[in-house]
Structure formats: structure tokens, C-alpha cells
mmCIF file of C-alpha atoms in Angstrom:
data_model
loop_
_atom_site.group_PDB
_atom_site.id
_atom_site.type_symbol
_atom_site.label_atom_id
_atom_site.label_comp_id
_atom_site.label_asym_id
_atom_site.label_seq_id
_atom_site.Cartn_x
_atom_site.Cartn_y
_atom_site.Cartn_z
ATOM 1 C CA MET X 891 -20.386 -60.896 -9.786
ATOM 2 C CA LEU X 892 -23.270 -59.243 -11.617
ATOM 3 C CA LEU X 893 -24.265 -61.771 -14.276
ATOM 4 C CA ASP X 894 -27.298 -62.086 -16.512
ATOM 5 C CA THR X 895 -28.815 -65.109 -18.198
ATOM 6 C CA PHE X 896 -26.898 -64.372 -21.412
ATOM 7 C CA GLY X 897 -23.516 -64.648 -19.699
ATOM 8 C CA ARG X 898 -22.749 -60.936 -19.637
ATOM 9 C CA GLN X 899 -20.959 -59.560 -16.588
ATOM 10 C CA ALA X 900 -21.558 -55.970 -15.466
ATOM 11 C CA VAL X 901 -18.218 -54.460 -14.464
ATOM 12 C CA ASP X 902 -19.011 -50.833 -15.386
ATOM 13 C CA LEU X 903 -21.207 -48.865 -12.962
ATOM 14 C CA ARG X 904 -22.861 -45.580 -13.949
ATOM 15 C CA VAL X 905 -23.894 -43.521 -10.913
ATOM 16 C CA SER X 906 -26.304 -40.613 -11.317
ATOM 17 C CA LEU X 907 -25.574 -38.038 -8.600
ATOM 18 C CA THR X 908 -28.459 -35.676 -9.353
ATOM 19 C CA ASP X 909 -31.370 -35.253 -11.728
ATOM 20 C CA ARG X 910 -30.773 -31.501 -12.044
ATOM 21 C CA CYS X 911 -28.994 -29.775 -14.917
ATOM 22 C CA ASN X 912 -27.998 -26.196 -15.706
ATOM 23 C CA LEU X 913 -28.562 -26.607 -19.465
ATOM 24 C CA ARG X 914 -31.793 -27.391 -21.316
ATOM 25 C CA CYS X 915 -30.604 -29.416 -24.291
ATOM 26 C CA THR X 916 -33.397 -29.875 -26.800
ATOM 27 C CA TYR X 917 -32.781 -33.630 -27.097
ATOM 28 C CA CYS X 918 -32.905 -34.161 -23.329
ATOM 29 C CA MET X 919 -35.562 -32.051 -21.623
ATOM 30 C CA PRO X 920 -38.164 -29.319 -22.218
ATOM 31 C CA GLU X 921 -37.199 -25.649 -21.987
ATOM 32 C CA GLN X 922 -38.939 -25.156 -18.639
ATOM 33 C CA GLY X 923 -37.047 -28.087 -17.134
ATOM 34 C CA LEU X 924 -38.540 -31.001 -15.248
ATOM 35 C CA GLN X 925 -40.092 -31.642 -11.869
ATOM 36 C CA TRP X 926 -36.921 -32.426 -9.920
ATOM 37 C CA LEU X 927 -36.720 -35.242 -7.427
ATOM 38 C CA ALA X 928 -37.412 -34.254 -3.836
ATOM 39 C CA LYS X 929 -34.194 -34.049 -1.818
ATOM 40 C CA PRO X 930 -35.217 -36.755 0.718
ATOM 41 C CA THR X 931 -35.560 -39.254 -2.128
ATOM 42 C CA LEU X 932 -31.987 -38.699 -3.321
ATOM 43 C CA LEU X 933 -29.219 -40.903 -2.006
ATOM 44 C CA THR X 934 -26.956 -39.158 0.494
ATOM 45 C CA ASP X 935 -23.208 -38.940 -0.119
ATOM 46 C CA GLU X 936 -22.645 -41.706 2.427
ATOM 47 C CA GLU X 937 -25.270 -43.949 0.812
ATOM 48 C CA ILE X 938 -23.699 -43.492 -2.617
ATOM 49 C CA VAL X 939 -20.250 -44.392 -1.303
ATOM 50 C CA ARG X 940 -21.628 -47.438 0.505
ATOM 51 C CA LEU X 941 -23.351 -48.773 -2.618
ATOM 52 C CA VAL X 942 -20.358 -48.069 -4.852
ATOM 53 C CA GLY X 943 -18.145 -49.816 -2.295
ATOM 54 C CA LEU X 944 -20.467 -52.810 -2.272
ATOM 55 C CA ALA X 945 -20.376 -52.964 -6.062
ATOM 56 C CA VAL X 946 -16.575 -52.824 -6.123
ATOM 57 C CA ARG X 947 -15.817 -55.195 -3.244
ATOM 58 C CA GLU X 948 -18.565 -57.768 -3.658
ATOM 59 C CA LEU X 949 -19.977 -57.526 -7.181
ATOM 60 C CA GLY X 950 -16.969 -57.242 -9.462
ATOM 61 C CA VAL X 951 -17.372 -53.628 -10.616
ATOM 62 C CA ARG X 952 -14.089 -52.207 -11.917
ATOM 63 C CA GLU X 953 -15.145 -48.910 -13.497
ATOM 64 C CA VAL X 954 -17.338 -46.183 -11.979
ATOM 65 C CA ARG X 955 -18.694 -43.277 -14.034
ATOM 66 C CA PHE X 956 -20.403 -40.391 -12.241
ATOM 67 C CA THR X 957 -23.232 -38.842 -14.249
ATOM 68 C CA GLY X 958 -26.372 -36.762 -13.747
ATOM 69 C CA GLY X 959 -28.255 -34.687 -14.684
ATOM 70 C CA GLU X 960 -25.149 -32.582 -14.304
ATOM 71 C CA PRO X 961 -22.904 -34.171 -11.649
ATOM 72 C CA LEU X 962 -20.951 -30.947 -11.033
ATOM 73 C CA LEU X 963 -24.116 -29.615 -9.365
ATOM 74 C CA ARG X 964 -23.752 -32.187 -6.583
ATOM 75 C CA PRO X 965 -22.310 -30.302 -3.561
ATOM 76 C CA GLY X 966 -20.486 -33.363 -2.224
ATOM 77 C CA LEU X 967 -18.983 -34.463 -5.532
ATOM 78 C CA VAL X 968 -15.308 -34.053 -4.599
ATOM 79 C CA SER X 969 -15.722 -35.925 -1.313
ATOM 80 C CA ILE X 970 -17.643 -38.722 -3.051
ATOM 81 C CA VAL X 971 -14.833 -39.107 -5.588
ATOM 82 C CA ALA X 972 -12.204 -39.084 -2.828
ATOM 83 C CA ALA X 973 -14.017 -41.781 -0.849
ATOM 84 C CA CYS X 974 -14.437 -43.976 -3.934
ATOM 85 C CA ALA X 975 -10.749 -43.545 -4.800
ATOM 86 C CA GLU X 976 -9.935 -45.092 -1.418
ATOM 87 C CA LEU X 977 -11.837 -48.291 -2.223
ATOM 88 C CA ARG X 978 -9.888 -51.506 -2.706
ATOM 89 C CA PRO X 979 -9.626 -52.811 -5.286
ATOM 90 C CA ARG X 980 -9.510 -49.253 -6.618
ATOM 91 C CA PRO X 981 -11.985 -48.719 -9.471
ATOM 92 C CA GLU X 982 -11.301 -46.522 -12.485
ATOM 93 C CA LEU X 983 -13.180 -43.272 -11.824
ATOM 94 C CA SER X 984 -14.561 -41.001 -14.529
ATOM 95 C CA LEU X 985 -17.160 -38.268 -14.905
ATOM 96 C CA THR X 986 -19.582 -37.273 -17.653
ATOM 97 C CA THR X 987 -20.348 -33.547 -17.568
ATOM 98 C CA ASN X 988 -21.574 -30.681 -19.692
ATOM 99 C CA GLY X 989 -18.384 -28.892 -18.683
ATOM 100 C CA VAL X 990 -20.040 -25.654 -17.581
ATOM 101 C CA GLY X 991 -18.566 -25.699 -14.063
ATOM 102 C CA LEU X 992 -15.412 -27.635 -14.764
ATOM 103 C CA THR X 993 -12.937 -24.743 -14.502
ATOM 104 C CA ARG X 994 -13.617 -24.267 -10.789
ATOM 105 C CA VAL X 995 -13.360 -27.917 -9.795
ATOM 106 C CA ALA X 996 -11.158 -29.798 -12.292
ATOM 107 C CA ALA X 997 -7.998 -29.578 -10.185
ATOM 108 C CA ALA X 998 -9.835 -30.600 -7.014
ATOM 109 C CA LEU X 999 -11.388 -33.596 -8.746
ATOM 110 C CA GLN X 1000 -8.012 -34.737 -10.030
ATOM 111 C CA ALA X 1001 -6.509 -34.372 -6.552
ATOM 112 C CA ALA X 1002 -9.415 -36.373 -5.106
ATOM 113 C CA GLY X 1003 -8.670 -39.268 -7.451
ATOM 114 C CA LEU X 1004 -10.794 -38.766 -10.554
ATOM 115 C CA ASP X 1005 -9.042 -40.311 -13.561
ATOM 116 C CA ARG X 1006 -10.699 -38.627 -16.546
ATOM 117 C CA VAL X 1007 -13.741 -36.757 -17.872
ATOM 118 C CA ASN X 1008 -16.190 -36.957 -20.760
ATOM 119 C CA VAL X 1009 -17.521 -33.547 -21.781
ATOM 120 C CA SER X 1010 -20.594 -33.008 -23.936
ATOM 121 C CA LEU X 1011 -20.071 -30.475 -26.737
ATOM 122 C CA ASP X 1012 -22.215 -30.542 -29.861
ATOM 123 C CA THR X 1013 -21.048 -27.445 -31.679
ATOM 124 C CA LEU X 1014 -18.185 -24.990 -32.106
ATOM 125 C CA ASP X 1015 -20.577 -22.101 -32.768
ATOM 126 C CA GLU X 1016 -21.924 -19.989 -29.874
ATOM 127 C CA ASP X 1017 -25.265 -19.290 -31.532
ATOM 128 C CA THR X 1018 -25.826 -22.950 -32.348
ATOM 129 C CA PHE X 1019 -24.893 -23.838 -28.769
ATOM 130 C CA HIS X 1020 -27.606 -21.490 -27.548
ATOM 131 C CA THR X 1021 -30.098 -23.046 -29.947
ATOM 132 C CA LEU X 1022 -29.284 -26.541 -28.706
ATOM 133 C CA THR X 1023 -28.955 -25.848 -24.975
ATOM 134 C CA ARG X 1024 -31.082 -22.707 -24.536
ATOM 135 C CA ARG X 1025 -28.214 -21.235 -22.516
ATOM 136 C CA GLN X 1026 -25.265 -18.903 -23.274
ATOM 137 C CA ARG X 1027 -22.516 -21.058 -21.744
ATOM 138 C CA HIS X 1028 -20.438 -22.092 -24.751
ATOM 139 C CA ARG X 1029 -17.281 -20.308 -23.609
ATOM 140 C CA ASP X 1030 -17.592 -21.906 -20.173
ATOM 141 C CA VAL X 1031 -17.611 -25.383 -21.746
ATOM 142 C CA LEU X 1032 -14.519 -24.622 -23.833
ATOM 143 C CA ALA X 1033 -12.759 -23.283 -20.734
ATOM 144 C CA GLY X 1034 -13.831 -26.380 -18.812
ATOM 145 C CA LEU X 1035 -12.290 -28.662 -21.408
ATOM 146 C CA ALA X 1036 -9.003 -26.765 -21.222
ATOM 147 C CA ALA X 1037 -9.082 -26.914 -17.411
ATOM 148 C CA ALA X 1038 -9.609 -30.689 -17.478
ATOM 149 C CA GLU X 1039 -6.648 -31.119 -19.812
ATOM 150 C CA ALA X 1040 -4.456 -28.875 -17.655
ATOM 151 C CA ALA X 1041 -5.444 -30.774 -14.507
ATOM 152 C CA GLY X 1042 -4.455 -34.110 -16.033
ATOM 153 C CA LEU X 1043 -7.948 -35.575 -16.326
ATOM 154 C CA THR X 1044 -6.916 -37.314 -19.508
ATOM 155 C CA PRO X 1045 -7.669 -38.509 -22.024
ATOM 156 C CA VAL X 1046 -10.307 -35.801 -22.242
ATOM 157 C CA LYS X 1047 -13.193 -37.202 -24.260
ATOM 158 C CA VAL X 1048 -15.724 -35.067 -26.113
ATOM 159 C CA ASN X 1049 -19.218 -36.416 -26.782
ATOM 160 C CA SER X 1050 -21.195 -34.877 -29.648
ATOM 161 C CA VAL X 1051 -24.760 -35.416 -30.844
ATOM 162 C CA LEU X 1052 -25.587 -34.227 -34.348
ATOM 163 C CA MET X 1053 -29.053 -32.834 -35.052
ATOM 164 C CA ARG X 1054 -30.352 -32.682 -38.598
ATOM 165 C CA GLY X 1055 -30.518 -29.127 -39.884
ATOM 166 C CA VAL X 1056 -28.910 -27.732 -36.728
ATOM 167 C CA ASN X 1057 -25.300 -28.859 -36.352
ATOM 168 C CA ASP X 1058 -24.962 -31.865 -38.664
ATOM 169 C CA HIS X 1059 -22.723 -29.845 -40.997
ATOM 170 C CA GLU X 1060 -20.125 -29.513 -38.216
ATOM 171 C CA ALA X 1061 -19.011 -33.151 -38.050
ATOM 172 C CA ALA X 1062 -15.643 -32.677 -39.776
ATOM 173 C CA ASP X 1063 -15.022 -29.329 -38.051
ATOM 174 C CA LEU X 1064 -15.580 -30.916 -34.638
ATOM 175 C CA LEU X 1065 -13.103 -33.664 -35.463
ATOM 176 C CA ALA X 1066 -10.469 -31.233 -36.757
ATOM 177 C CA TRP X 1067 -10.859 -29.095 -33.631
ATOM 178 C CA SER X 1068 -10.626 -32.127 -31.327
ATOM 179 C CA LEU X 1069 -7.479 -33.342 -33.069
ATOM 180 C CA GLU X 1070 -5.930 -29.877 -32.715
ATOM 181 C CA HIS X 1071 -6.571 -29.838 -28.961
ATOM 182 C CA GLY X 1072 -5.734 -33.478 -28.281
ATOM 183 C CA TYR X 1073 -9.271 -34.453 -27.269
ATOM 184 C CA GLN X 1074 -10.831 -37.816 -28.116
ATOM 185 C CA LEU X 1075 -14.066 -37.211 -30.031
ATOM 186 C CA ARG X 1076 -17.046 -39.554 -30.018
ATOM 187 C CA PHE X 1077 -20.240 -38.955 -31.957
ATOM 188 C CA ILE X 1078 -23.413 -40.404 -30.439
ATOM 189 C CA GLU X 1079 -26.548 -41.191 -32.407
ATOM 190 C CA GLN X 1080 -29.445 -39.267 -30.944
ATOM 191 C CA MET X 1081 -31.413 -41.659 -28.759
ATOM 192 C CA PRO X 1082 -35.067 -41.545 -27.597
ATOM 193 C CA LEU X 1083 -34.163 -40.199 -24.168
ATOM 194 C CA ASP X 1084 -35.979 -36.873 -24.271
ATOM 195 C CA ALA X 1085 -38.520 -36.383 -21.506
ATOM 196 C CA GLN X 1086 -40.851 -34.546 -23.903
ATOM 197 C CA HIS X 1087 -40.989 -37.567 -26.276
ATOM 198 C CA GLY X 1088 -39.946 -35.490 -29.271
ATOM 199 C CA TRP X 1089 -37.471 -38.019 -30.702
ATOM 200 C CA ASP X 1090 -38.033 -38.864 -34.361
ATOM 201 C CA ARG X 1091 -36.181 -41.827 -35.881
ATOM 202 C CA ALA X 1092 -36.343 -40.257 -39.343
ATOM 203 C CA GLY X 1093 -34.669 -37.082 -38.135
ATOM 204 C CA MET X 1094 -31.735 -38.829 -36.492
ATOM 205 C CA ILE X 1095 -28.268 -38.511 -38.028
ATOM 206 C CA THR X 1096 -27.107 -42.119 -38.325
ATOM 207 C CA ALA X 1097 -23.627 -43.524 -37.842
ATOM 208 C CA GLU X 1098 -23.335 -44.083 -41.588
ATOM 209 C CA GLU X 1099 -24.142 -40.441 -42.267
ATOM 210 C CA ILE X 1100 -21.626 -39.297 -39.664
ATOM 211 C CA LEU X 1101 -18.887 -41.421 -41.202
ATOM 212 C CA ALA X 1102 -19.749 -40.222 -44.698
ATOM 213 C CA ARG X 1103 -19.417 -36.591 -43.633
ATOM 214 C CA LEU X 1104 -16.143 -37.224 -41.841
ATOM 215 C CA GLY X 1105 -14.895 -39.123 -44.880
ATOM 216 C CA GLU X 1106 -15.190 -36.017 -47.012
ATOM 217 C CA ARG X 1107 -12.168 -34.558 -45.188
ATOM 218 C CA PHE X 1108 -10.427 -37.443 -43.421
ATOM 219 C CA ALA X 1109 -9.320 -40.965 -44.307
ATOM 220 C CA LEU X 1110 -10.946 -43.333 -41.815
ATOM 221 C CA THR X 1111 -9.766 -46.892 -41.195
ATOM 222 C CA PRO X 1112 -11.741 -49.172 -38.864
ATOM 223 C CA GLU X 1113 -9.899 -50.300 -35.772
ATOM 224 C CA PRO X 1114 -9.708 -54.090 -35.458
ATOM 225 C CA SER X 1115 -12.950 -55.234 -33.846
ATOM 226 C CA ALA X 1116 -10.995 -57.199 -31.253
ATOM 227 C CA ASP X 1117 -9.803 -53.910 -29.767
ATOM 228 C CA ARG X 1118 -13.333 -52.731 -28.988
ATOM 229 C CA GLY X 1119 -14.245 -55.154 -26.220
ATOM 230 C CA ALA X 1120 -17.379 -53.977 -24.418
ATOM 231 C CA ALA X 1121 -16.831 -50.312 -25.326
ATOM 232 C CA PRO X 1122 -19.948 -48.718 -26.843
ATOM 233 C CA ALA X 1123 -17.977 -46.738 -29.432
ATOM 234 C CA GLU X 1124 -16.771 -48.189 -32.709
ATOM 235 C CA ARG X 1125 -13.484 -46.426 -33.462
ATOM 236 C CA TRP X 1126 -11.744 -45.422 -36.652
ATOM 237 C CA LEU X 1127 -8.110 -44.436 -37.162
ATOM 238 C CA VAL X 1128 -7.942 -40.902 -38.564
ATOM 239 C CA ASP X 1129 -5.584 -40.448 -41.523
ATOM 240 C CA GLY X 1130 -3.734 -43.632 -40.640
ATOM 241 C CA GLY X 1131 -3.643 -43.035 -36.884
ATOM 242 C CA PRO X 1132 -2.672 -43.133 -34.138
ATOM 243 C CA THR X 1133 -5.520 -40.731 -33.313
ATOM 244 C CA THR X 1134 -9.052 -42.098 -33.505
ATOM 245 C CA VAL X 1135 -12.654 -40.971 -33.688
ATOM 246 C CA GLY X 1136 -15.508 -42.964 -32.196
ATOM 247 C CA VAL X 1137 -19.141 -43.403 -33.151
ATOM 248 C CA ILE X 1138 -21.697 -44.783 -30.720
ATOM 249 C CA ALA X 1139 -24.458 -46.189 -32.915
ATOM 250 C CA SER X 1140 -26.903 -47.024 -30.134
ATOM 251 C CA VAL X 1141 -29.891 -47.054 -32.478
ATOM 252 C CA THR X 1142 -28.673 -48.420 -35.817
ATOM 253 C CA ARG X 1143 -25.980 -50.797 -34.511
ATOM 254 C CA PRO X 1144 -26.841 -51.622 -30.889
ATOM 255 C CA PHE X 1145 -24.026 -53.083 -28.791
ATOM 256 C CA CYS X 1146 -26.262 -54.915 -26.324
ATOM 257 C CA ARG X 1147 -24.545 -58.264 -26.920
ATOM 258 C CA ALA X 1148 -21.381 -57.000 -25.221
ATOM 259 C CA CYS X 1149 -22.975 -54.625 -22.686
ATOM 260 C CA ASP X 1150 -21.177 -54.663 -19.333
ATOM 261 C CA ARG X 1151 -22.985 -51.816 -17.569
ATOM 262 C CA THR X 1152 -25.258 -51.409 -14.590
ATOM 263 C CA ARG X 1153 -26.822 -48.150 -13.450
ATOM 264 C CA LEU X 1154 -27.618 -46.608 -10.082
ATOM 265 C CA THR X 1155 -30.081 -43.736 -10.298
ATOM 266 C CA ALA X 1156 -29.960 -40.585 -8.218
ATOM 267 C CA ASP X 1157 -32.777 -41.898 -6.020
ATOM 268 C CA GLY X 1158 -31.236 -45.309 -5.417
ATOM 269 C CA GLN X 1159 -32.758 -47.538 -8.064
ATOM 270 C CA VAL X 1160 -30.820 -50.142 -10.035
ATOM 271 C CA ARG X 1161 -31.397 -50.275 -13.784
ATOM 272 C CA ASN X 1162 -29.902 -53.156 -15.700
ATOM 273 C CA CYS X 1163 -30.274 -51.168 -18.931
ATOM 274 C CA LEU X 1164 -30.591 -47.459 -19.679
ATOM 275 C CA PHE X 1165 -33.803 -48.239 -21.541
ATOM 276 C CA ALA X 1166 -35.282 -50.668 -19.015
ATOM 277 C CA THR X 1167 -38.865 -49.905 -17.988
ATOM 278 C CA GLY X 1168 -38.408 -51.560 -14.604
ATOM 279 C CA GLU X 1169 -35.971 -50.951 -11.783
ATOM 280 C CA THR X 1170 -34.981 -52.425 -8.430
ATOM 281 C CA ASP X 1171 -35.227 -50.289 -5.307
ATOM 282 C CA LEU X 1172 -32.037 -50.336 -3.241
ATOM 283 C CA ARG X 1173 -32.768 -47.122 -1.347
ATOM 284 C CA THR X 1174 -35.701 -48.507 0.627
ATOM 285 C CA ALA X 1175 -33.778 -51.633 1.576
ATOM 286 C CA LEU X 1176 -30.725 -49.564 2.486
ATOM 287 C CA ARG X 1177 -32.706 -47.240 4.738
ATOM 288 C CA SER X 1178 -34.569 -50.162 6.291
ATOM 289 C CA GLY X 1179 -31.331 -51.599 7.644
ATOM 290 C CA ALA X 1180 -30.422 -54.161 4.997
ATOM 291 C CA ASP X 1181 -26.868 -55.463 5.297
ATOM 292 C CA ASP X 1182 -24.424 -55.704 2.414
ATOM 293 C CA ALA X 1183 -25.340 -59.330 1.675
ATOM 294 C CA GLU X 1184 -29.025 -58.420 1.275
ATOM 295 C CA LEU X 1185 -28.260 -55.421 -0.920
ATOM 296 C CA ALA X 1186 -25.902 -57.493 -3.055
ATOM 297 C CA ALA X 1187 -28.593 -60.144 -3.515
ATOM 298 C CA LEU X 1188 -31.080 -57.517 -4.707
ATOM 299 C CA TRP X 1189 -28.534 -56.129 -7.165
ATOM 300 C CA ARG X 1190 -27.646 -59.575 -8.519
ATOM 301 C CA ALA X 1191 -31.320 -60.395 -9.022
ATOM 302 C CA ALA X 1192 -31.834 -57.129 -10.895
ATOM 303 C CA MET X 1193 -29.009 -57.921 -13.305
ATOM 304 C CA TRP X 1194 -30.019 -61.564 -13.760
ATOM 305 C CA GLY X 1195 -33.263 -60.400 -15.359
ATOM 306 C CA LYS X 1196 -31.561 -58.215 -17.985
ATOM 307 C CA LYS X 1197 -33.032 -58.614 -21.475
ATOM 308 C CA ALA X 1198 -31.020 -59.558 -24.539
ATOM 309 C CA GLY X 1199 -31.380 -56.088 -26.069
ATOM 310 C CA ALA X 1200 -32.827 -52.648 -25.485
ATOM 311 C CA GLY X 1201 -35.205 -52.691 -28.440
ATOM 312 C CA ILE X 1202 -34.513 -49.034 -29.250
ATOM 313 C CA ASP X 1203 -35.329 -49.467 -32.928
ATOM 314 C CA ALA X 1204 -38.663 -51.187 -32.333
ATOM 315 C CA PRO X 1205 -41.625 -49.210 -33.757
ATOM 316 C CA ASP X 1206 -43.331 -48.978 -30.351
ATOM 317 C CA PHE X 1207 -40.228 -48.121 -28.357
ATOM 318 C CA HIS X 1208 -40.498 -45.072 -26.158
ATOM 319 C CA GLN X 1209 -38.500 -43.341 -23.463
ATOM 320 C CA PRO X 1210 -39.103 -44.655 -19.936
ATOM 321 C CA ASP X 1211 -41.446 -42.526 -17.844
ATOM 322 C CA ARG X 1212 -38.732 -41.364 -15.431
ATOM 323 C CA PRO X 1213 -36.609 -38.357 -16.476
ATOM 324 C CA MET X 1214 -33.359 -39.216 -18.225
ATOM 325 C CA SER X 1215 -31.574 -36.873 -15.847
ATOM 326 C CA ALA X 1216 -32.473 -39.081 -12.897
ATOM 327 C CA ILE X 1217 -31.293 -42.259 -14.618
ATOM 328 C CA GLY X 1218 -27.785 -41.296 -15.704
ATOM 329 C CA GLY X 1219 -26.155 -41.789 -19.082
#
């Protein structure tokens, strides 16, 4: 098992497959992009499958989420998913994507064994999408969502970040649209994960503001807290249910006490928290001939040192030096 000193067990593994992305979201990276990781430093497909297999067989991981950067840019994605679907015990497999390339690969991913997808979509307006992402790919994302639904990668979840003065007026429209299409919507408080360090706590749309704006059009009833478990999203029944909307209040209401996640970066580092400033190098040990027992011991030690909380709201908190796209969300 992957335990820490506070008794938390990490059963949810986030695996970054690449640091690259085909969008340039203003809250994630600068317009010119980042200095991408050199290919030799990235884990190979076989190395990823080996480490995921180790986590599932030996360390108690039950859920695996593939992330990036943009994971659809990984050439071996379908084969990685297929290999992980063959693991026993079989983990739940999901993918977080911007949706741009989903139409061409959704069916293949489902056939390979992927269970569901999370798609990032912050606006229903093409011009606002261009403002936020610096790319004209809004229609591709909408088509990708429809392709995921048609392929059976359900429930299709939509992740939205609201930016003050940009798309914060769209909260209720996004929920109405998601309900119409059968998607599960989750709003995420903007976190200090931008590589250009432009995050401003005062400019963030908080969970309370999101709920207030949704409440202008919908009746929201909190789900019983017992139903949440270790899930990062607090959920509300919409107009009496059964449909729900989620809010991930990572900054104003951190969920560190129940965190059950561990992260493997694109270049083979273990992070026991998305906001951790330190990491444990599995790639070097792996390529130096370490066996599964040695790799498992390194991973357990990394998790044992996990702090009680991320400290996002501390005045001196800042984004770790490594690009968010190499860490995985």
C-alpha cells in the first residue's frame, strides 16, 4: 500500500504521458509555450506500463487517470491503455483531455479498455475560447465530447475554470448546456499552476461565487457529505436531482485531509502532491536495473513523506518550478 504518516492511502494514480499541449490556455502556460522535455527523459510506453502495473499489483492503486500536457498527443496512447486494461486486478481507467483530438481516437480508446473521459471546456463561445486558449479549436472540442459520448466513454465529465471578466458570466449557461447533453459538469477554482506565475488570488472566482451564480437559475441541494468520499468535487443536486454539478474548491476549501492520489510525471518522477516542491526519481532507478521491490520501496517512501496539506492559500505559496504540463493534473 501507499500510506502516509496521516493514515491516508493513495489508491488513485495520475499518469502524465507528455508535457506537450496543442492549446495555450492563459491559466496554464505562456503564449509561446514552454521548453518541452527532451524525448530521452520521457518514460517509454513500456516503462509507463511497468510502473502502472507495479502500482496496481503491489501498491494498492485501483484507479489510473492518464493526463498531460495533452495525453492525446502521445503516439502510443491506445497501446498504453490496452496494456493497462489487461492488468489484474483491473484498474479503472480514465483520461483527462482538452478534447481537440478526441473525434479520431475515442472509439479506439474505448475498444482498448478506457472507461471514461474528462474534457476541459471553459466556454460555449468561440471567441471566448480563442481568448482563453489562443487557438481556434472550439468546434473540435465540442465534436470530441460528442464522439466520447457516442463511443460509450461515459459518464463524460466536463471541467470548467471560470476567469473573472472573461467567462465568469457563463456559469449557468455551461450547466444548462451540460444538462441538455447529459454531461457531468465540474467547476474548478483557478489554481496557481501557471508556468508564468500570473495567478492572482484576488482575481480567482471562488466556489461560493460559482454557487451563487448557478443559484440564480437553478435550485442546488448539497449531496450528503458521506457520498463524497475522497472525491475532490463537492456535488450539488440540480433542481432536486438526480443530476448533479460539482465544484472543486482546491483553494478556498482544500480537500487534502481525504486525498488519495499519487502522481507519476512524464519524465518518471513521483509526486505525492500536485503542489509538492520535491519529487522522487523512479526513472533513474528503473533504467539502472532496479527490480519491482526496489521501485516499490522508493514509491512507498515518497508517499510516506506527504505533508498534511498543500498550503495553496498561504501568502508565499507559488507554483513549483517544473511546468504543470509535465506534472499532470
